[in-house]
C-alpha cells in the first residue's frame, strides 16, 4: 500500500519518504504547522485531473468519449494497466501519509505547549478533513483499501507496506463517527473543532473546513446506508448542519436558494463561488513553475483549422494555425490559441433528460434568435454568439449561430440552412476556458456544491420513509432550473427522479460514476446508455472499481489482490 508507493521508483521520492527526521523540532508554532498542512492540498490536484473526469463522467450514462487513446473513458484498464487509477492510488496515499504525519505533530505541539487548545482544534480538524477527502477518493475508486492512521516511520514501514484491504464500509464507519464527533456543533453532540462557515466565505483563507468535512461525512453515510440504515439519519444530521451554514433550510424556501445561488455561478470559470463546498485550484506555483489543468480541451467544440493533424483520433486542432473558428462559428471571446482533443459529448440518453426544447434553464446558455443569455449553468451548447465563417468582414455584428454538426447535409455534402435540434450538442460553457492557451485550462473544477448536498438530503429522507421531505429537497434544485414541481408518494418513482436530477444538476462534476456504483446500477445503466463503441466492447461488471496497480500488489507481498479482475 502506501509504502509501496513511497519506495518504488514511480516518480515519487526516491529519497527517504518517512516522516520528518525530527518533526517536533520544526513544528513549534501554529504558523509552522500551517506550512505543513499546505502540503495536504497538492495531491488532490493531481487526482482531480482531466483523467478523473473521463473516469467518473465519460465512463457512465451521461457523457461518452469513443476514442481508443482514452482508456479511462472506455474501461480499457487492468492491474498491469491501471491508467488514472495508478495516479489516484499514489497521490491518495501521499495525501493520507501527510495527513497522518500532521495529526501526530499537531498532537505533539499541543502536548509541548507550542499551540493552545483553540489553535489545536482548527489545525487538527483541517488535517482530519483532508485525510477523509483522500479516503473518500480511494474508497470510491478502489472499494476496499488499506487503512491506517499513524505516521510512517522506519519501525513500522514494513508492517504498513504489507497491510491488506480493509472493507470500505468499515473505513467509512470510522470516518463518519470521527467527523460527527469533531465537526458537529455542541448542541448536536459534537465538539465543533472548525468554524461553521461556507468554504469560500469572503475574508477567509479558503482552507478545508467544516463544510467539506460535513459533506464528506454525508457522502460516507450515503454509501453505508444500505447496510446500516441509521446512517441515513446521520446523513440528514450532517447535511442539515451544512445546509444551515449556507443559509438554509432550503427545503422550506427553495426560492431563497435560487436567489442566493444563481445558476450562472456554476461554470468552472467562476472561481470560489459561494455555493461551492470544494473546488480544485487550477493553477499553483510549484518551485517557480505553473501547473494547469487540461479538462477544457476535452469539453470544447472542435477548433477548426486546415493544419495537418498530429493524431486524427486524438486532436481536433492543428499545431500552427491560429484560429477561433469553433466548429463553424468564429467566436471572438474564445481563444485563438487553444488546442482541443477529441471532445467528450453527452449521451443520447442524457438528451432525453435535457435537450434544446427543454424549459430547463441548465440546458444551454444561448438559444436561437437572442443574444441575451438565459442565465444557465451551461451544460450543453447547441449554438453560440459569433460570426459566420463565410462573413469575413463580420458585417451585421454578432449573431447566435448553430454549430456545423447540428446541421443536416444535402446529397452533395453541403450544409442545409436549417439546423436539426435533435442532433448531438457539444458540452457547454460550464466547462469552457475562454483564455485557454494550448491545453492550459485556467478554470477551477467544482467537486462538491451545496446542490449535491441537498440532493443527498432528498435521498436520505426517502430512505428513511419520508417521501414528503424527499420531494421538498428534490424540488430545491429543480425549481432553480425552472422545472415543474415534482410530487409523488411512490418511493421507486421518487428515487428515479432523484437519480435523473443528479444527472442534470451535477453534470460533469466528477460524481456520476460514484453515484451509479453506490446505487448498484453502474454497469447496467452505462452499458445500455453509452454511445461509445469502445466502452460497450470493454466494460465489465468488475470495472465498477479500479484494480490496485499490479506493482503495489507485488510490493505488498501478496497481502493485496485483484481477485475481481480474474476472469
XYZ file of C-alpha atoms in Angstrom:
567
model
C 0.000 0.000 0.000
C 1.424 3.378 0.848
C 4.971 2.164 1.436
C 4.849 0.530 -1.923
C 4.137 3.968 -3.306
C 6.759 5.670 -1.234
C 9.659 3.414 -2.044
C 9.208 2.384 -5.658
C 10.778 4.414 -8.450
C 7.483 5.641 -9.892
C 8.444 9.281 -9.692
C 7.675 9.996 -6.060
C 10.579 10.481 -3.682
C 13.437 8.152 -4.288
C 14.737 9.781 -1.111
C 13.540 8.682 2.336
C 9.794 9.323 2.465
C 9.112 8.625 6.088
C 8.248 11.451 8.473
C 10.490 14.458 9.006
C 13.566 13.208 10.952
C 12.710 15.410 13.945
C 9.303 16.957 13.228
C 8.774 18.090 16.811
C 11.772 20.422 16.444
C 10.253 22.186 13.440
C 6.522 22.352 14.137
C 6.753 24.645 17.140
C 4.014 27.170 16.257
C 0.621 27.348 14.574
C 2.172 29.180 11.613
C 4.741 26.466 11.006
C 2.105 23.759 11.306
C 0.033 25.515 8.630
C 3.004 25.307 6.266
C 2.894 21.548 6.787
C -0.847 21.456 6.232
C -0.325 23.240 2.911
C 1.227 20.028 1.635
C -2.115 18.241 2.051
C -3.599 20.100 -0.916
C -1.142 19.199 -3.676
C -2.053 15.507 -4.156
C -5.769 16.221 -4.572
C -4.974 18.478 -7.542
C -3.300 15.538 -9.270
C -6.232 13.247 -8.535
C -8.896 15.582 -9.943
C -7.362 15.918 -13.379
C -8.950 15.558 -16.809
C -8.413 11.798 -16.484
C -10.563 11.777 -13.333
C -13.293 13.455 -15.393
C -13.025 10.716 -18.027
C -13.088 8.031 -15.310
C -16.077 9.386 -13.386
C -18.191 11.050 -16.092
C -17.274 9.713 -19.551
C -17.463 6.077 -18.396
C -21.128 6.490 -17.405
C -24.589 7.029 -18.844
C -24.330 10.839 -19.200
C -21.115 11.509 -21.179
C -19.027 9.439 -23.586
C -15.726 9.702 -25.453
C -15.311 6.990 -28.046
C -11.543 7.081 -28.544
C -9.006 4.278 -28.221
C -6.438 6.788 -26.908
C -8.551 7.494 -23.806
C -8.655 4.193 -21.836
C -10.134 5.727 -18.655
C -13.220 6.752 -20.649
C -13.649 3.251 -22.042
C -12.599 0.934 -19.189
C -9.547 -0.351 -21.037
C -7.913 -0.973 -17.678
C -6.279 -3.879 -15.855
C -3.951 -4.400 -12.879
C -0.965 -4.050 -15.200
C -2.549 -1.038 -16.940
C -4.455 0.816 -14.211
C -4.328 4.157 -16.111
C -5.526 7.015 -13.886
C -6.060 4.502 -11.097
C -2.290 4.439 -10.631
C -2.281 8.176 -10.017
C -5.278 8.072 -7.659
C -3.580 5.332 -5.628
C -0.215 7.073 -5.495
C -1.498 10.570 -4.772
C -4.251 9.324 -2.469
C -1.777 7.608 -0.182
C 0.653 10.506 -0.345
C -2.239 12.591 0.996
C -3.046 10.013 3.699
C 0.592 9.803 4.738
C 0.943 13.578 5.023
C -2.340 13.903 6.933
C -1.319 11.203 9.412
C 2.011 12.968 9.864
C 0.319 16.295 10.554
C -2.154 14.806 13.030
C 0.788 13.444 15.010
C 2.782 16.677 15.001
C -0.301 18.692 15.976
C -0.863 16.358 18.947
C 2.796 16.808 19.880
C 2.586 20.602 19.559
C -0.345 20.726 21.981
C 1.399 18.431 24.442
C 4.565 20.549 24.376
C 2.614 23.801 24.722
C 3.545 25.189 21.303
C -0.131 25.834 20.498
C -3.232 26.438 22.602
C -6.489 24.470 22.617
C -8.261 26.695 20.077
C -5.341 26.550 17.643
C -5.200 22.794 18.128
C -8.854 22.346 17.169
C -8.590 24.230 13.890
C -5.280 22.663 12.869
C -6.229 19.112 13.825
C -9.692 19.476 12.294
C -8.210 20.558 8.962
C -5.858 17.572 8.886
C -8.700 15.160 9.690
C -10.941 16.625 6.970
C -8.230 16.349 4.323
C -7.444 12.768 5.375
C -11.137 11.974 4.974
C -11.009 13.540 1.495
C -8.249 11.165 0.439
C -10.006 8.130 1.837
C -13.155 9.279 0.022
C -11.215 9.208 -3.250
C -9.534 5.874 -2.510
C -12.652 4.007 -1.376
C -14.793 5.451 -4.171
C -12.290 4.434 -6.862
C -10.965 1.122 -5.448
C -13.537 -0.041 -2.898
C -11.721 -1.873 -0.103
C -8.261 -0.395 0.503
C -5.543 -0.471 3.195
C -6.407 1.769 6.135
C -4.034 3.238 8.675
C -3.879 6.381 10.823
C -0.298 6.561 12.087
C 2.796 8.308 10.692
C 5.141 6.213 8.579
C 8.414 5.504 10.391
C 11.416 3.275 9.889
C 9.997 0.964 12.542
C 6.509 0.459 11.044
C 7.056 0.931 7.310
C 7.356 -2.798 6.573
C 4.204 -3.561 8.545
C 2.249 -0.836 6.754
C 3.575 -1.944 3.380
C 2.038 -5.382 3.941
C -1.417 -4.286 5.020
C -4.269 -5.927 3.162
C -7.594 -4.430 2.172
C -9.878 -3.065 4.873
C -13.515 -3.011 3.854
C -14.610 0.360 2.517
C -17.666 0.052 4.759
C -15.513 -0.142 7.917
C -13.308 2.741 6.788
C -16.356 4.923 6.210
C -17.885 3.916 9.547
C -14.779 5.108 11.377
C -14.607 8.365 9.427
C -18.319 9.111 9.892
C -18.002 8.778 13.653
C -14.850 10.902 13.734
C -16.281 13.667 11.543
C -19.519 13.795 13.506
C -17.617 13.944 16.796
C -15.227 16.702 15.724
C -17.363 18.858 13.426
C -20.960 18.885 14.603
C -21.988 21.844 16.782
C -22.020 21.324 20.525
C -25.818 21.345 20.713
C -25.852 18.341 18.360
C -23.314 16.393 20.386
C -20.158 17.430 18.556
C -17.027 19.345 19.540
C -17.145 21.953 16.746
C -13.418 21.903 16.029
C -13.821 24.075 12.937
C -15.817 27.292 12.394
C -19.225 26.603 10.893
C -18.893 28.697 7.741
C -19.020 28.359 3.982
C -15.847 27.091 2.343
C -15.257 30.245 0.342
C -16.540 32.903 2.689
C -15.108 36.333 1.986
C -12.332 37.273 4.367
C -11.203 33.676 4.986
C -8.193 31.826 3.633
C -10.255 29.133 1.830
C -8.634 26.235 3.707
C -10.543 22.954 4.020
C -13.037 23.438 6.794
C -16.229 22.239 8.410
C -18.265 22.484 5.197
C -16.044 19.986 3.353
C -15.941 17.684 6.380
C -19.721 17.708 6.758
C -20.133 16.985 3.054
C -17.700 14.071 3.205
C -19.421 12.696 6.292
C -22.750 12.885 4.486
C -21.280 11.144 1.447
C -19.873 8.335 3.585
C -23.290 7.931 5.221
C -24.990 7.628 1.844
C -22.555 4.853 0.866
C -23.077 2.929 4.104
C -26.815 3.462 4.454
C -27.722 0.339 2.520
C -26.021 -1.731 5.254
C -26.558 0.467 8.320
C -29.873 2.300 7.890
C -29.079 4.580 10.828
C -26.515 6.229 8.602
C -29.285 7.823 6.542
C -30.388 9.616 9.712
C -26.757 10.609 10.335
C -26.568 11.921 6.771
C -29.581 14.127 7.493
C -27.892 15.402 10.669
C -24.606 16.218 8.923
C -26.065 17.683 5.750
C -28.695 19.708 7.609
C -25.910 21.478 9.512
C -24.207 22.114 6.175
C -27.475 23.494 4.804
C -27.802 25.863 7.763
C -24.244 27.122 7.225
C -25.178 28.032 3.652
C -28.347 29.875 4.653
C -30.999 27.143 4.787
C -33.149 25.241 5.431
C -33.777 25.497 1.711
C -36.377 22.751 1.653
C -38.711 25.236 3.326
C -37.792 28.041 0.963
C -36.425 26.891 -2.411
C -36.816 30.397 -3.830
C -34.186 31.662 -1.366
C -31.755 29.055 -2.711
C -32.383 30.347 -6.218
C -31.832 33.946 -5.109
C -28.658 33.262 -3.133
C -27.002 30.820 -5.512
C -27.704 31.603 -9.197
C -27.151 29.039 -11.940
C -24.695 31.401 -13.588
C -22.175 30.753 -10.787
C -21.880 27.064 -11.660
C -19.474 27.166 -14.676
C -15.927 26.184 -13.758
C -14.706 29.581 -14.971
C -16.468 31.165 -11.965
C -14.000 30.614 -9.153
C -14.544 30.341 -5.402
C -18.294 30.804 -5.674
C -20.452 30.910 -2.565
C -22.300 27.674 -3.356
C -19.060 25.722 -3.701
C -18.014 23.386 -0.925
C -14.783 22.241 -2.559
C -13.079 23.473 -5.712
C -9.721 22.500 -7.160
C -7.409 25.472 -7.583
C -6.433 25.343 -11.217
C -3.030 26.921 -11.058
C -0.388 26.776 -8.377
C 3.191 27.916 -8.067
C 5.359 24.845 -7.585
C 9.080 25.601 -7.386
C 8.626 28.518 -9.757
C 6.615 26.585 -12.335
C 2.932 26.996 -13.096
C 0.722 23.925 -13.336
C -2.516 23.894 -15.310
C -5.461 21.600 -15.934
C -6.405 20.329 -19.402
C -10.077 19.498 -18.806
C -11.436 22.192 -21.139
C -9.559 20.587 -24.046
C -11.917 17.594 -23.782
C -15.084 19.682 -23.450
C -14.783 22.425 -26.076
C -16.314 22.325 -29.582
C -13.789 21.262 -32.195
C -11.487 24.084 -33.174
C -11.420 24.062 -36.962
C -8.176 24.605 -38.876
C -6.589 23.492 -42.117
C -3.369 22.391 -40.470
C -2.181 18.783 -40.587
C -3.441 16.845 -37.582
C -0.912 15.339 -35.193
C -3.206 12.379 -34.457
C -6.533 12.187 -36.230
C -8.211 10.324 -33.382
C -6.724 12.402 -30.606
C -6.733 16.070 -31.595
C -9.154 18.276 -33.411
C -6.821 21.160 -33.996
C -3.569 21.761 -35.789
C -0.214 22.711 -34.426
C 0.450 26.030 -36.098
C -2.671 27.753 -37.421
C -4.175 30.457 -35.190
C -7.966 30.438 -35.361
C -11.020 30.948 -33.202
C -13.263 29.007 -35.562
C -15.041 26.552 -33.294
C -16.925 24.039 -35.420
C -18.106 26.628 -37.905
C -18.526 29.664 -35.628
C -15.949 32.425 -35.288
C -16.184 33.079 -31.539
C -14.324 36.292 -30.631
C -14.306 35.658 -26.875
C -12.743 32.219 -27.231
C -9.010 31.749 -27.532
C -7.449 31.547 -30.981
C -4.524 29.658 -29.438
C -6.438 26.808 -27.840
C -5.757 23.166 -28.572
C -8.605 20.691 -28.334
C -8.678 16.929 -28.011
C -11.442 14.838 -29.478
C -14.372 16.088 -27.461
C -16.447 14.287 -24.870
C -20.155 14.505 -25.739
C -23.485 13.985 -23.947
C -25.113 10.599 -24.451
C -28.397 10.222 -26.287
C -29.956 9.101 -23.019
C -28.841 12.289 -21.290
C -30.505 14.284 -24.067
C -33.823 12.701 -23.113
C -33.403 14.442 -19.743
C -32.077 17.743 -21.018
C -32.276 18.969 -24.621
C -32.756 22.095 -26.679
C -36.541 22.016 -26.406
C -36.474 21.654 -22.633
C -37.640 24.513 -20.430
C -34.854 23.587 -18.007
C -32.514 26.583 -17.794
C -29.465 24.362 -17.341
C -29.570 23.139 -20.925
C -27.637 25.894 -22.738
C -26.546 29.491 -22.311
C -27.925 30.850 -25.598
C -30.936 29.989 -27.702
C -31.792 30.763 -31.282
C -32.546 34.382 -32.161
C -31.358 36.123 -28.992
C -28.014 37.496 -27.885
C -29.266 37.585 -24.310
C -28.014 34.623 -22.235
C -30.761 32.746 -20.426
C -28.951 32.545 -17.057
C -27.876 28.942 -17.493
C -25.290 26.693 -15.897
C -24.240 25.923 -19.466
C -24.426 22.128 -19.503
C -24.813 21.915 -23.286
C -24.063 24.095 -26.317
C -26.223 23.947 -29.423
C -25.366 27.443 -30.626
C -23.281 30.444 -29.638
C -22.807 34.141 -30.455
C -20.216 34.696 -33.155
C -19.610 35.297 -36.831
C -20.229 33.013 -39.774
C -17.106 31.679 -41.473
C -18.438 32.979 -44.817
C -18.725 36.511 -43.402
C -15.058 37.627 -43.373
C -15.965 41.298 -42.949
C -18.086 40.388 -39.919
C -20.909 42.576 -41.125
C -24.081 42.774 -39.092
C -22.377 42.132 -35.762
C -22.587 39.062 -33.560
C -25.355 36.557 -34.171
C -26.357 33.414 -32.331
C -25.278 30.691 -34.756
C -25.622 26.923 -34.776
C -22.536 24.744 -34.736
C -21.881 22.904 -38.008
C -22.524 19.451 -36.611
C -26.103 20.419 -35.813
C -26.945 20.945 -39.489
C -28.107 18.255 -41.872
C -26.159 17.815 -45.112
C -27.746 17.574 -48.540
C -26.907 14.911 -51.138
C -23.855 16.902 -52.276
C -22.484 17.121 -48.741
C -23.309 20.794 -48.285
C -24.797 22.068 -45.047
C -28.517 22.722 -45.118
C -29.577 26.150 -43.869
C -31.910 24.770 -41.181
C -30.406 23.273 -38.033
C -31.613 19.941 -36.701
C -32.175 20.366 -32.973
C -32.219 16.601 -32.452
C -28.525 16.293 -33.314
C -25.958 15.897 -30.579
C -24.752 19.164 -28.969
C -21.348 19.882 -27.516
C -20.687 20.099 -23.825
C -21.447 23.680 -22.856
C -19.639 26.659 -21.462
C -19.833 25.146 -17.977
C -16.515 23.561 -18.968
C -15.007 26.010 -21.476
C -11.976 28.150 -20.757
C -12.013 31.427 -22.681
C -8.347 32.250 -22.141
C -7.021 28.748 -22.830
C -3.542 28.754 -24.374
C -2.756 25.415 -25.970
C -4.052 22.900 -23.364
C -3.795 25.231 -20.360
C -7.162 25.400 -18.649
C -7.322 28.119 -16.001
C -10.747 27.143 -14.609
C -11.495 25.770 -11.137
C -13.235 22.375 -11.366
C -16.061 22.138 -8.836
C -16.054 18.881 -6.865
C -18.758 19.482 -4.236
C -21.535 22.084 -4.266
C -24.461 22.743 -1.983
C -26.818 21.438 -4.662
C -25.262 17.981 -4.324
C -25.733 18.065 -0.566
C -29.420 18.953 -0.982
C -29.952 16.090 -3.426
C -28.273 13.747 -0.939
C -30.689 15.083 1.688
C -33.607 14.274 -0.612
C -32.325 10.713 -0.992
C -31.615 10.300 2.730
C -35.137 11.425 3.624
C -36.534 8.994 1.062
C -34.512 6.142 2.556
C -35.998 6.910 5.981
C -39.505 6.707 4.520
C -40.151 10.464 4.440
C -41.429 10.984 0.884
C -42.680 14.495 1.695
C -39.244 15.830 2.615
C -37.632 13.834 -0.177
C -39.734 15.721 -2.747
C -39.265 19.002 -0.890
C -35.477 18.838 -1.190
C -35.586 17.441 -4.693
C -37.605 20.479 -5.736
C -34.980 22.944 -4.499
C -32.637 22.373 -7.438
C -35.473 21.672 -9.870
C -37.163 24.983 -9.055
C -33.931 26.911 -9.583
C -33.686 25.341 -13.028
C -37.251 26.315 -13.912
C -38.677 22.818 -13.845
C -42.172 21.977 -12.663
C -42.523 20.954 -9.028
C -42.281 17.205 -8.517
C -44.621 15.329 -6.184
C -45.194 11.623 -5.615
C -45.762 9.023 -2.905
C -44.140 6.266 -4.965
C -40.688 5.654 -3.472
C -39.344 3.983 -6.628
C -40.519 6.866 -8.796
C -39.012 9.450 -6.443
C -35.709 7.586 -6.373
C -35.577 7.526 -10.161
C -36.300 11.254 -10.298
C -33.508 11.905 -7.773
C -31.113 9.927 -9.971
C -32.177 11.899 -13.023
C -31.907 15.210 -11.218
C -28.389 14.307 -10.069
C -27.550 13.733 -13.746
C -28.960 17.124 -14.749
C -27.642 19.199 -11.852
C -24.216 17.626 -11.216
C -23.383 17.014 -14.879
C -19.630 16.691 -15.364
C -18.736 17.304 -11.690
C -16.810 14.058 -11.008
C -19.768 12.402 -9.238
C -21.733 10.296 -11.693
C -19.819 7.011 -11.600
C -19.554 7.075 -7.823
C -23.311 7.620 -7.536
C -24.143 4.851 -10.022
C -21.818 2.417 -8.225
C -23.299 3.373 -4.874
C -26.787 2.701 -6.281
C -25.506 -0.634 -7.693
C -26.639 0.217 -11.238
C -23.428 1.466 -12.874
C -22.744 -1.457 -15.195
C -26.294 -1.949 -16.468
C -27.050 1.771 -16.951
C -23.725 2.541 -18.593
C -23.772 -0.435 -20.957
C -27.317 0.426 -22.019
C -26.893 4.182 -22.444
C -23.327 4.914 -23.524
C -22.731 5.874 -27.154
C -19.082 4.798 -27.031
C -18.421 1.720 -29.148
C -15.154 1.162 -27.281
C -16.817 1.259 -23.868
C -19.507 -1.182 -24.987
C -16.760 -3.592 -26.055
C -14.630 -3.361 -22.923
C -16.928 -2.662 -19.984
C -17.311 -5.439 -17.401
C -19.201 -5.504 -14.064
C -15.933 -5.575 -12.084
C -14.909 -2.222 -13.608
C -17.149 -0.565 -11.027
C -13.903 -0.320 -9.064
C -10.410 0.181 -10.443
C -7.786 -2.521 -9.866
C -4.976 -1.879 -7.419
C -1.845 -1.331 -9.557
C -0.022 -4.616 -10.081
C 3.289 -3.268 -8.768
C 1.599 -2.342 -5.489
C 0.107 -5.831 -5.191
C 3.580 -7.289 -5.688
C 5.146 -4.914 -3.181
C 2.579 -5.915 -0.550
C 3.923 -9.468 -0.656
C 0.513 -10.824 -1.616
C -1.425 -9.019 1.098
C -3.304 -7.145 -1.633
C -5.086 -8.727 -4.571
C -7.288 -8.029 -7.567
C -9.401 -11.165 -7.425
C -12.362 -9.410 -9.074
C -10.237 -8.953 -12.196
C -9.606 -12.680 -12.628
C -11.978 -13.851 -15.357
